[in-house]
Coordinates of C-alpha atoms in Angstrom, one line a residue:
M133 CA 0.0 0.0 0.0
Y134 CA 2.7 2.4 1.0
N135 CA 4.9 1.5 -2.0
N136 CA 2.0 2.0 -4.3
C137 CA 1.4 5.5 -2.9
E138 CA 5.1 6.3 -3.2
D139 CA 5.2 5.2 -6.8
K140 CA 2.2 7.4 -7.7
V141 CA 3.8 10.4 -6.0
N142 CA 7.1 9.8 -7.9
K143 CA 5.2 9.4 -11.2
K144 CA 3.3 12.7 -10.5
I145 CA 6.6 14.5 -9.7
N146 CA 8.3 13.2 -12.8
F147 CA 5.3 14.2 -14.9
N148 CA 5.2 17.7 -13.5
I149 CA 8.9 18.2 -14.1
L150 CA 8.5 17.1 -17.8
D151 CA 5.4 19.2 -18.2
Y152 CA 7.3 22.2 -16.9
F153 CA 10.1 21.9 -19.5
I154 CA 8.2 20.5 -22.5
P155 CA 5.7 22.6 -24.4
E156 CA 2.1 21.4 -24.6
K157 CA 2.3 21.4 -28.4
I158 CA 5.6 20.4 -30.1
K159 CA 5.8 21.4 -33.7
V160 CA 7.7 18.8 -35.7
S161 CA 8.5 21.4 -38.4
S162 CA 10.1 23.6 -35.8
C163 CA 12.2 20.8 -34.5
V164 CA 13.4 20.0 -38.0
I165 CA 14.2 23.7 -38.6
A166 CA 16.1 23.8 -35.3
I167 CA 18.3 20.8 -36.2
A168 CA 18.8 21.9 -39.9
S169 CA 19.7 25.5 -39.0
S170 CA 22.1 24.4 -36.2
A171 CA 23.8 22.0 -38.6
L172 CA 24.2 24.9 -41.2
L173 CA 25.7 27.1 -38.4
A174 CA 28.2 24.4 -37.4
F175 CA 29.2 24.0 -41.1
G176 CA 29.9 27.7 -41.5
L177 CA 31.8 28.1 -38.2
Y178 CA 34.0 25.1 -38.9
N179 CA 34.6 25.7 -42.6
V180 CA 34.9 29.5 -42.5
H181 CA 35.4 31.1 -39.1
S182 CA 37.7 28.5 -37.6
I183 CA 40.3 28.8 -40.4
S184 CA 40.0 32.5 -41.2
G185 CA 40.6 34.1 -37.8
V186 CA 37.5 36.1 -38.3
T187 CA 35.3 35.7 -35.3
E188 CA 31.9 36.7 -34.1
G189 CA 31.4 38.9 -31.0
G190 CA 29.0 38.0 -28.2
V191 CA 29.8 35.1 -25.9
L192 CA 32.6 33.6 -28.0
G193 CA 34.5 36.9 -28.1
L194 CA 33.9 37.4 -24.4
T195 CA 35.4 34.0 -23.6
L196 CA 38.5 34.8 -25.5
L197 CA 38.8 38.2 -23.7
L198 CA 38.5 36.5 -20.3
E199 CA 41.1 34.0 -21.3
Y200 CA 43.6 36.6 -22.4
W201 CA 43.2 39.0 -19.4
F202 CA 42.3 36.6 -16.5
N203 CA 43.5 33.2 -17.8
I204 CA 40.0 31.7 -17.5
S205 CA 39.5 28.8 -19.8
P206 CA 36.8 29.3 -22.5
A207 CA 35.6 25.8 -21.6
V208 CA 34.7 27.2 -18.2
S209 CA 33.6 30.7 -19.1
G210 CA 31.7 29.6 -22.2
F211 CA 29.7 27.1 -20.1
V212 CA 28.9 29.7 -17.4
L213 CA 28.0 32.5 -19.8
N214 CA 25.9 30.3 -22.1
T215 CA 24.0 28.9 -19.1
L216 CA 23.3 32.4 -17.8
C217 CA 22.0 33.5 -21.2
Y218 CA 19.8 30.5 -21.5
I219 CA 18.4 31.0 -18.0
M220 CA 17.6 34.6 -18.9
G221 CA 15.9 33.5 -22.1
W222 CA 14.0 30.8 -20.3
K223 CA 12.6 33.4 -17.8
L224 CA 11.7 35.9 -20.4
L225 CA 10.7 33.7 -23.4
G226 CA 9.2 30.6 -21.8
K227 CA 9.6 26.8 -21.9
E228 CA 9.1 26.6 -25.7
F229 CA 12.3 28.7 -26.0
I230 CA 14.4 26.4 -23.8
F231 CA 12.9 23.2 -25.5
Y232 CA 13.8 24.3 -29.1
S233 CA 17.1 25.8 -27.9
F234 CA 18.1 22.4 -26.4
I235 CA 17.4 20.7 -29.7
A236 CA 19.3 23.4 -31.6
S237 CA 22.3 23.3 -29.2
S238 CA 22.4 19.5 -29.4
G239 CA 22.2 19.6 -33.2
F240 CA 25.0 22.1 -33.3
S241 CA 27.3 20.0 -31.1
I242 CA 26.7 16.8 -32.9
S243 CA 27.0 18.4 -36.4
Y244 CA 30.2 20.2 -35.4
G245 CA 31.7 17.0 -34.1
I246 CA 30.9 15.3 -37.4
F247 CA 32.4 18.1 -39.5
E248 CA 35.6 17.9 -37.4
M249 CA 36.2 14.4 -38.7
F250 CA 36.9 15.9 -42.1
D251 CA 39.3 18.6 -43.4
P252 CA 37.9 22.1 -43.9
M253 CA 36.4 22.5 -47.4
F254 CA 37.6 26.0 -48.0
P255 CA 41.2 26.3 -46.6
Q256 CA 42.0 29.1 -49.1
L257 CA 39.8 31.4 -47.0
A258 CA 42.6 31.6 -44.5
E259 CA 44.3 34.0 -46.8
M260 CA 41.1 36.0 -47.7
P261 CA 39.7 37.5 -44.5
L262 CA 37.3 39.9 -46.2
L263 CA 35.7 37.1 -48.3
A264 CA 35.6 34.9 -45.2
A265 CA 33.9 37.7 -43.2
L266 CA 31.2 38.0 -45.9
I267 CA 30.6 34.2 -46.4
G268 CA 30.7 33.6 -42.7
A269 CA 28.1 36.3 -42.1
I270 CA 25.8 34.6 -44.5
F271 CA 26.1 31.2 -42.8
V272 CA 25.6 32.7 -39.3
G273 CA 22.8 35.1 -40.3
V274 CA 20.7 32.6 -42.2
S275 CA 21.2 29.7 -39.8
A276 CA 20.7 31.7 -36.6
G277 CA 17.9 33.6 -38.2
L278 CA 15.9 30.4 -39.0
C279 CA 16.4 29.1 -35.5
V280 CA 15.4 32.4 -33.8
R281 CA 12.3 32.5 -36.1
I282 CA 10.9 29.3 -34.6
G283 CA 11.7 30.6 -31.0
G284 CA 14.9 28.8 -30.2
A285 CA 18.6 29.9 -29.9
P286 CA 21.5 27.8 -31.1
G287 CA 23.9 29.6 -28.7
G288 CA 24.1 31.9 -25.7
D289 CA 24.6 34.9 -28.0
D290 CA 21.3 34.3 -29.6
A291 CA 19.5 33.8 -26.3
L292 CA 20.9 37.1 -25.0
A293 CA 19.9 39.0 -28.1
M294 CA 16.4 37.6 -28.0
S295 CA 16.1 38.6 -24.3
I296 CA 17.3 42.1 -24.9
A297 CA 14.9 42.5 -27.9
K298 CA 12.1 41.2 -25.7
V299 CA 12.8 43.6 -22.9
T300 CA 13.7 46.8 -24.9
K301 CA 11.2 46.1 -27.8
M302 CA 14.1 46.9 -30.2
D303 CA 14.4 44.9 -33.5
I304 CA 16.5 41.8 -32.9
Q305 CA 19.3 42.8 -35.4
W306 CA 20.1 45.9 -33.3
A307 CA 20.2 43.7 -30.1
Y308 CA 22.7 41.5 -31.8
M309 CA 24.8 44.5 -32.9
L310 CA 24.7 46.0 -29.5
C311 CA 26.1 42.9 -27.9
D312 CA 28.8 42.3 -30.6
I313 CA 30.0 45.9 -30.7
V314 CA 30.5 46.0 -26.9
V315 CA 32.5 42.8 -27.0
L316 CA 34.5 43.7 -30.0
G317 CA 35.3 47.1 -28.5
L318 CA 36.7 45.5 -25.4
S319 CA 38.6 43.0 -27.6
L320 CA 40.6 46.0 -29.0
T321 CA 42.6 45.8 -25.8
Y322 CA 44.4 42.7 -27.2
I323 CA 43.4 42.2 -30.8
P324 CA 44.8 44.4 -33.6
I325 CA 42.3 46.8 -35.1
N326 CA 42.8 45.3 -38.6
K327 CA 41.4 42.0 -37.5
I328 CA 38.6 43.6 -35.5
I329 CA 37.5 45.4 -38.7
Y330 CA 36.8 42.0 -40.4
S331 CA 34.9 40.8 -37.3
L332 CA 32.9 44.0 -37.3
I333 CA 31.9 43.4 -40.9
T334 CA 30.8 39.9 -40.3
V335 CA 28.7 40.6 -37.1
T336 CA 27.1 43.6 -38.8
I337 CA 26.0 41.6 -41.8
S338 CA 25.0 38.5 -39.9
G339 CA 22.9 40.6 -37.4
Q340 CA 21.0 42.3 -40.2
L341 CA 20.4 39.0 -41.9
I342 CA 18.9 37.6 -38.7
G343 CA 16.6 40.5 -38.5
L344 CA 15.6 40.1 -42.1
M345 CA 14.8 36.4 -41.6
Q346 CA 12.2 37.5 -39.0
K347 CA 10.4 39.8 -41.4
I348 CA 10.3 37.5 -44.5
K349 CA 6.8 35.9 -44.9
F350 CA 6.8 32.3 -45.8
N351 CA 3.8 30.5 -47.2
N352 CA 2.2 28.0 -44.9

């Protein structure tokens, strides 16, 4: 009798926990978009950004800044900063946000791990930073824009920008730019300005593309 009651209580607790995190209605199309967009983002970051030296701002740039000045490993700072950004997004945007963000983040990690098994497809971009900045911006803008459109965030940067846009009512592309410019400005303390210029180009274009992706009307 006692064991039966305890089992019922445990099942009820487990159900309530799952119900708290999982949306009532899960859209299969949104899950597919979250996975596909995160895979596209991973492809761009591995084949363009990782070999060109042109980086994004946001959390990634901040982790490198903390490593340079305070010797804090990006493995630690990245986890902490991304977690804080996701918690902020969860509080402001709801459980649908955290659900689709989990799918997108998992898709990104798995996809990036697969791409790492092969050599970069465009090694010549290492000698063409301007072209890398433009191509990288397209990959980031389109992929992150698609994920943000369905209410998820593939990274902490996206969660932070979505939260800022929600609170301030500003268009999301300006929220992205605000975060990136602050980080890139601080990065001038250790990165030459000529490299920062290329990064500024890529974050400006990618941010505008993300905003554009939210305004395009697709047929149902």
